Coordinates of C-alpha atoms and ligand atoms in Angstrom, one line a residue:
X152 CA 24.6 -78.7 84.7
X153 CA 26.3 -81.3 87.7
X154 CA 29.9 -82.4 87.5
X155 CA 30.8 -85.3 90.0
X156 CA 34.2 -84.0 90.4
X157 CA 32.9 -80.3 91.3
X158 CA 30.7 -82.2 94.0
X159 CA 33.2 -84.4 95.1
X160 CA 35.6 -81.0 95.8
X161 CA 33.1 -79.4 97.3
X162 CA 32.1 -81.9 99.8
X163 CA 35.9 -82.5 100.6
X164 CA 35.9 -78.3 101.4
X165 CA 33.1 -78.8 103.6
X166 CA 34.4 -81.7 105.4
X167 CA 31.7 -84.3 104.5
X168 CA 31.2 -87.3 102.4
X169 CA 29.0 -88.4 99.6
X170 CA 27.1 -91.7 100.0
X171 CA 27.4 -94.2 97.5
X172 CA 24.5 -96.8 97.3
X173 CA 24.4 -100.0 94.9
X174 CA 21.3 -100.3 92.9
X175 CA 20.2 -103.7 91.6
X176 CA 17.0 -102.3 90.7
X177 CA 14.0 -99.5 90.9
X178 CA 13.2 -100.1 94.3
X179 CA 16.7 -99.2 95.6
X180 CA 17.3 -96.6 92.9
X181 CA 14.3 -94.6 94.1
X182 CA 15.0 -95.3 98.0
X183 CA 18.4 -93.8 97.3
X184 CA 17.2 -91.2 95.4
X185 CA 14.3 -90.0 97.3
X186 CA 16.5 -90.1 100.5
X187 CA 18.8 -87.6 98.9
X188 CA 16.3 -85.4 97.5
X189 CA 14.4 -85.0 101.1
X190 CA 18.2 -84.1 102.5
X191 CA 19.1 -82.0 99.4
X192 CA 22.3 -83.9 99.4
X193 CA 24.3 -85.1 96.5
X194 CA 24.0 -88.7 95.9
X195 CA 26.5 -91.3 94.1
X196 CA 24.6 -94.9 93.2
X197 CA 26.7 -97.5 92.0
X198 CA 26.0 -100.7 89.8
X199 CA 28.7 -104.0 90.2
X200 CA 29.1 -106.5 87.8
X201 CA 26.0 -108.6 88.6
X202 CA 23.8 -105.5 89.2
X203 CA 24.5 -103.9 85.7
X204 CA 23.9 -107.4 84.2
X205 CA 20.7 -107.7 86.1
X206 CA 19.4 -104.2 85.0
X207 CA 21.3 -103.4 81.8
X208 CA 24.6 -101.0 81.6
X209 CA 22.7 -98.5 78.9
X210 CA 19.7 -99.0 81.0
X211 CA 20.5 -98.1 84.4
X212 CA 22.8 -95.4 82.8
X213 CA 19.5 -93.9 81.0
X214 CA 17.7 -94.1 84.4
X215 CA 20.0 -91.9 86.1
X216 CA 20.6 -89.8 83.7
X217 CA 16.8 -89.0 83.3
X218 CA 16.6 -88.5 87.1
X219 CA 19.4 -85.8 87.2
X220 CA 17.9 -84.1 84.3
X221 CA 14.1 -84.5 85.1
X222 CA 14.8 -83.0 88.8
X223 CA 18.1 -81.0 88.0
X224 CA 19.5 -83.0 91.1
X225 CA 23.1 -84.1 91.6
X226 CA 22.6 -87.9 91.4
X227 CA 25.6 -89.8 89.6
X228 CA 26.5 -93.4 88.6
X229 CA 29.4 -95.3 89.1
X230 CA 30.5 -98.6 88.0
X231 CA 31.5 -100.7 91.1
X232 CA 34.4 -103.0 90.8
X233 CA 34.7 -103.5 86.9
X234 CA 37.9 -106.2 86.6
X235 CA 38.7 -105.6 83.1
X236 CA 38.8 -103.0 80.7
X237 CA 36.3 -104.0 78.2
X238 CA 33.4 -103.6 81.1
X239 CA 35.1 -100.6 81.8
X240 CA 35.0 -98.9 78.5
X241 CA 31.2 -100.7 78.3
X242 CA 30.0 -98.3 81.2
X243 CA 32.1 -95.2 80.3
X244 CA 30.5 -95.2 76.8
X245 CA 26.7 -95.7 78.3
X246 CA 27.5 -92.7 80.5
X247 CA 28.5 -93.7 83.7
X248 CA 30.1 -91.0 85.8
X249 CA 32.7 -93.0 87.3
X250 CA 34.7 -96.5 87.0
X251 CA 35.9 -98.4 89.9
X252 CA 39.0 -100.2 88.1
X253 CA 39.6 -102.8 90.4
X254 CA 43.0 -105.1 89.9
X255 CA 43.7 -105.1 93.7
X256 CA 43.6 -109.0 93.4
X257 CA 46.9 -108.5 91.4
X258 CA 50.5 -108.2 92.8
X259 CA 51.3 -104.6 92.9
X260 CA 53.3 -104.2 89.7
X261 CA 50.4 -105.6 87.6
X262 CA 47.8 -103.5 89.3
X263 CA 49.9 -100.3 88.6
X264 CA 50.1 -101.2 84.9
X265 CA 46.4 -102.4 84.5
X266 CA 45.2 -99.8 86.5
X267 CA 47.2 -97.2 84.5
X268 CA 46.1 -98.7 81.0
X269 CA 42.6 -98.2 82.4
X270 CA 42.9 -94.7 83.3
X271 CA 44.2 -93.6 80.0
X272 CA 41.6 -95.4 77.8
X273 CA 38.8 -94.3 80.1
X274 CA 40.0 -90.8 79.7
X275 CA 40.4 -91.0 76.1
X276 CA 36.8 -91.9 75.3
X277 CA 35.4 -89.7 78.4
X278 CA 37.7 -87.0 80.0
X279 CA 35.5 -86.1 82.6
X280 CA 34.7 -89.6 84.1
X281 CA 36.7 -90.2 87.4
X282 CA 38.5 -93.5 87.5
X283 CA 39.1 -95.0 90.8
X284 CA 41.8 -97.8 91.5
X285 CA 42.3 -100.1 94.6
X286 CA 45.1 -101.5 96.6
X287 CA 44.8 -103.8 99.2
X288 CA 42.3 -106.5 100.5
X289 CA 38.6 -105.4 101.7
X290 CA 37.0 -109.1 101.0
X291 CA 34.6 -109.9 98.5
X292 CA 30.6 -109.7 97.8
X293 CA 28.3 -107.6 99.7
X294 CA 26.6 -109.9 101.2
X295 CA 26.0 -111.8 105.2
X296 CA 29.0 -113.8 105.7
X297 CA 29.3 -116.6 108.6
X298 CA 32.9 -115.6 109.2
X299 CA 35.1 -112.6 109.6
X300 CA 38.0 -113.0 107.1
X301 CA 41.1 -112.2 107.9
X302 CA 42.3 -108.9 106.3
X303 CA 44.9 -107.4 108.4
X304 CA 47.6 -108.6 106.3
X305 CA 45.8 -106.7 103.0
X306 CA 45.6 -103.3 104.8
X307 CA 47.0 -100.6 102.5
X308 CA 50.5 -99.1 103.1
X309 CA 50.4 -95.1 102.4
X310 CA 54.2 -95.1 100.9
X311 CA 52.4 -97.6 98.0
X312 CA 49.6 -95.7 98.0
X313 CA 51.6 -92.9 96.8
X314 CA 53.3 -94.7 94.6
X315 CA 50.2 -96.3 93.3
X316 CA 48.4 -93.1 92.5
X317 CA 51.4 -91.2 91.0
X318 CA 52.1 -94.0 88.9
X319 CA 48.5 -94.6 87.5
X320 CA 47.2 -91.2 87.1
X321 CA 44.0 -92.2 89.2
X322 CA 41.6 -89.9 90.9
X323 CA 40.4 -91.7 93.7
X324 CA 41.8 -94.6 96.0
X325 CA 40.0 -97.2 97.5
X326 CA 42.2 -98.2 100.4
X327 CA 41.8 -101.1 102.9
X328 CA 41.7 -99.4 106.1
X329 CA 40.0 -101.7 108.4
X330 CA 36.8 -101.8 106.1
X331 CA 35.6 -105.1 104.3
X332 CA 32.8 -105.6 102.1
X333 CA 29.6 -107.6 103.6
X334 CA 28.5 -108.3 107.1
X335 CA 28.6 -110.4 109.5
X336 CA 25.6 -111.9 111.2
X337 CA 26.4 -110.2 114.4
X338 CA 26.5 -106.9 112.8
X339 CA 23.0 -107.5 111.2
X340 CA 21.4 -108.2 114.5
X341 CA 23.5 -104.8 115.9
X342 CA 25.9 -106.8 118.2
X343 CA 29.1 -105.7 116.6
X344 CA 30.4 -103.2 114.5
X345 CA 33.3 -102.9 112.0
X346 CA 35.9 -100.4 113.1
X347 CA 38.4 -98.5 111.1
X348 CA 42.2 -97.6 111.2
X349 CA 41.9 -94.0 111.3
X350 CA 45.4 -92.9 111.6
X351 CA 46.3 -94.8 108.1
X352 CA 43.5 -93.2 106.7
X353 CA 45.0 -90.0 107.6
X354 CA 48.8 -91.2 106.6
X355 CA 47.3 -92.3 103.3
X356 CA 45.5 -88.9 102.3
X357 CA 48.6 -87.2 103.1
X358 CA 51.0 -89.3 101.1
X359 CA 48.4 -90.1 98.2
X360 CA 46.8 -86.9 97.6
X361 CA 43.7 -88.5 95.9
X362 CA 40.1 -88.6 96.6
X363 CA 39.6 -91.7 98.8
X364 CA 36.6 -93.9 98.6
X365 CA 35.4 -96.3 101.8
X366 CA 34.0 -99.5 100.1
X367 CA 32.1 -101.8 102.4
X368 CA 30.9 -99.2 104.8
X369 CA 27.7 -101.5 106.1
X370 CA 27.9 -102.2 109.7
X371 CA 30.6 -99.9 110.3
X372 CA 30.5 -97.8 113.9
X373 CA 28.8 -94.3 113.4
X374 CA 31.8 -92.6 115.2
X375 CA 34.4 -94.0 113.3
X376 CA 32.8 -92.9 109.8
X377 CA 32.6 -89.5 111.1
X378 CA 36.6 -89.6 111.9
X379 CA 36.8 -91.2 108.5
X380 CA 35.4 -88.6 107.0
X381 CA 37.5 -85.9 108.9
X382 CA 40.5 -88.1 108.1
X383 CA 39.6 -87.9 104.2
X384 CA 37.5 -90.2 102.9
X385 CA 35.2 -88.4 100.7
X386 CA 32.8 -91.4 99.7
X387 CA 31.2 -93.9 101.6
X388 CA 29.9 -97.2 99.9
X389 CA 26.7 -98.6 101.3
X390 CA 25.5 -101.8 99.9
X391 CA 24.6 -104.8 102.6
X392 CA 22.6 -102.6 104.6
X393 CA 20.7 -101.6 101.7
X394 CA 20.3 -105.4 100.8
X395 CA 18.9 -106.0 104.2
X396 CA 16.7 -103.8 104.4
X397 CA 15.3 -104.4 101.0
X398 CA 14.4 -107.9 101.8
X399 CA 12.8 -107.1 105.3
X400 CA 10.8 -104.4 103.8
X401 CA 9.7 -106.9 101.0
X402 CA 9.1 -109.4 103.6
X403 CA 7.1 -107.0 105.2
X404 CA 5.0 -105.7 102.4
X405 CA 4.3 -109.0 101.4
X406 CA 3.1 -110.4 105.3
X407 CA 0.7 -107.2 105.5
X408 CA -0.9 -107.8 102.5
X409 CA -1.3 -111.6 101.6
X410 CA -3.8 -111.3 98.8
X411 CA -2.1 -108.4 97.2
X412 CA -0.8 -109.0 93.4
X413 CA -0.5 -105.1 92.6
X414 CA 3.7 -105.0 92.7
X415 CA 3.9 -101.4 93.6
X416 CA 1.7 -102.0 96.6
X417 CA 3.9 -104.7 98.3
X418 CA 6.8 -102.8 96.7
X419 CA 6.4 -99.5 98.7
X420 CA 7.6 -101.2 102.0
X421 CA 10.5 -102.2 100.5
X422 CA 11.2 -98.4 99.2
X423 CA 10.5 -97.1 102.3
X424 CA 12.1 -99.4 104.6
X425 CA 15.7 -98.7 102.2
X426 CA 14.9 -95.5 102.3
X427 CA 15.5 -95.2 106.4
X428 CA 18.7 -96.6 105.6
X429 CA 19.9 -94.2 103.3
X430 CA 18.9 -91.4 105.0
X431 CA 20.1 -92.0 108.0
X432 CA 23.5 -92.8 106.1
X433 CA 23.2 -89.5 104.5
X434 CA 22.9 -87.3 107.1
X435 CA 26.0 -89.1 109.2
X436 CA 27.9 -88.9 105.9
X437 CA 27.0 -84.8 105.5
X438 CA 27.7 -84.0 109.2
X439 CA 24.4 -85.0 110.6
X440 CA 23.0 -81.5 110.5
X441 CA 21.2 -82.3 107.4
X442 CA 17.6 -81.2 107.9
X443 CA 16.8 -79.0 105.5
X444 CA 13.7 -80.6 103.5
X445 CA 13.7 -79.8 99.9
X446 CA 11.1 -77.6 98.1
X447 CA 9.5 -79.9 95.4
Ligands
ZN530 ZN1 33.3 -102.3 96.7

């Protein structure tokens, strides 16, 4: 049986991170799963509120469960950015392996109170579920932004992170360490990259002593990601890069076969395009040394 906490603890010991890819349809799910299987590394797929609404909470849970069972493979499902207890509980009941309870827009004391309440309620119905809390400002929207938001004031303070982790009982913390949801146009063009505050990550890890997730990993400098993982990041979220690849792949599929109407023939280009991104990110998160092809 595959258990997310075991997988994360094992990865932490090895000094590698788990890739988290958002999925909004079967193209993204297939691409993330196939990339992970080819490299034989565990993978976490996530569904945000909009993605859950589109796919169906129970339906995405059933899909991931069936992949894990049929292929005996460590693929796990995260409810990304839930903002209320009812939606967090809905995901837990559906069988999600982890929940991001995001009250980071609220003042510190309210964030603590609501996150603690969520941890207790979620663990009461599913003790093995992992709960992630969020502290600091990492912006909103995994999409292409015109301008960079000013997130400098919202960076996570290590002492607050410690207090937050202890007071709430979270398994995982999502800090603000120079990361940001979405990508700028210049990042999509490959002209600029995000940079991370590595020293802050190390301080937060030392103080809070919990698992750490890096949200908004798309467009981040490769070397910064390697250093962030070495400093204590356990999970890296990639969403916008996949969305860009999804769109490009779909456009290619349509352009290459202008008279085709069979969906799976058109969509295979999108699967391939997303898979390329997922594969290269998983390689990086797993120490670049991952070349083993899984025996089918
Ligand atoms: Zn996020």
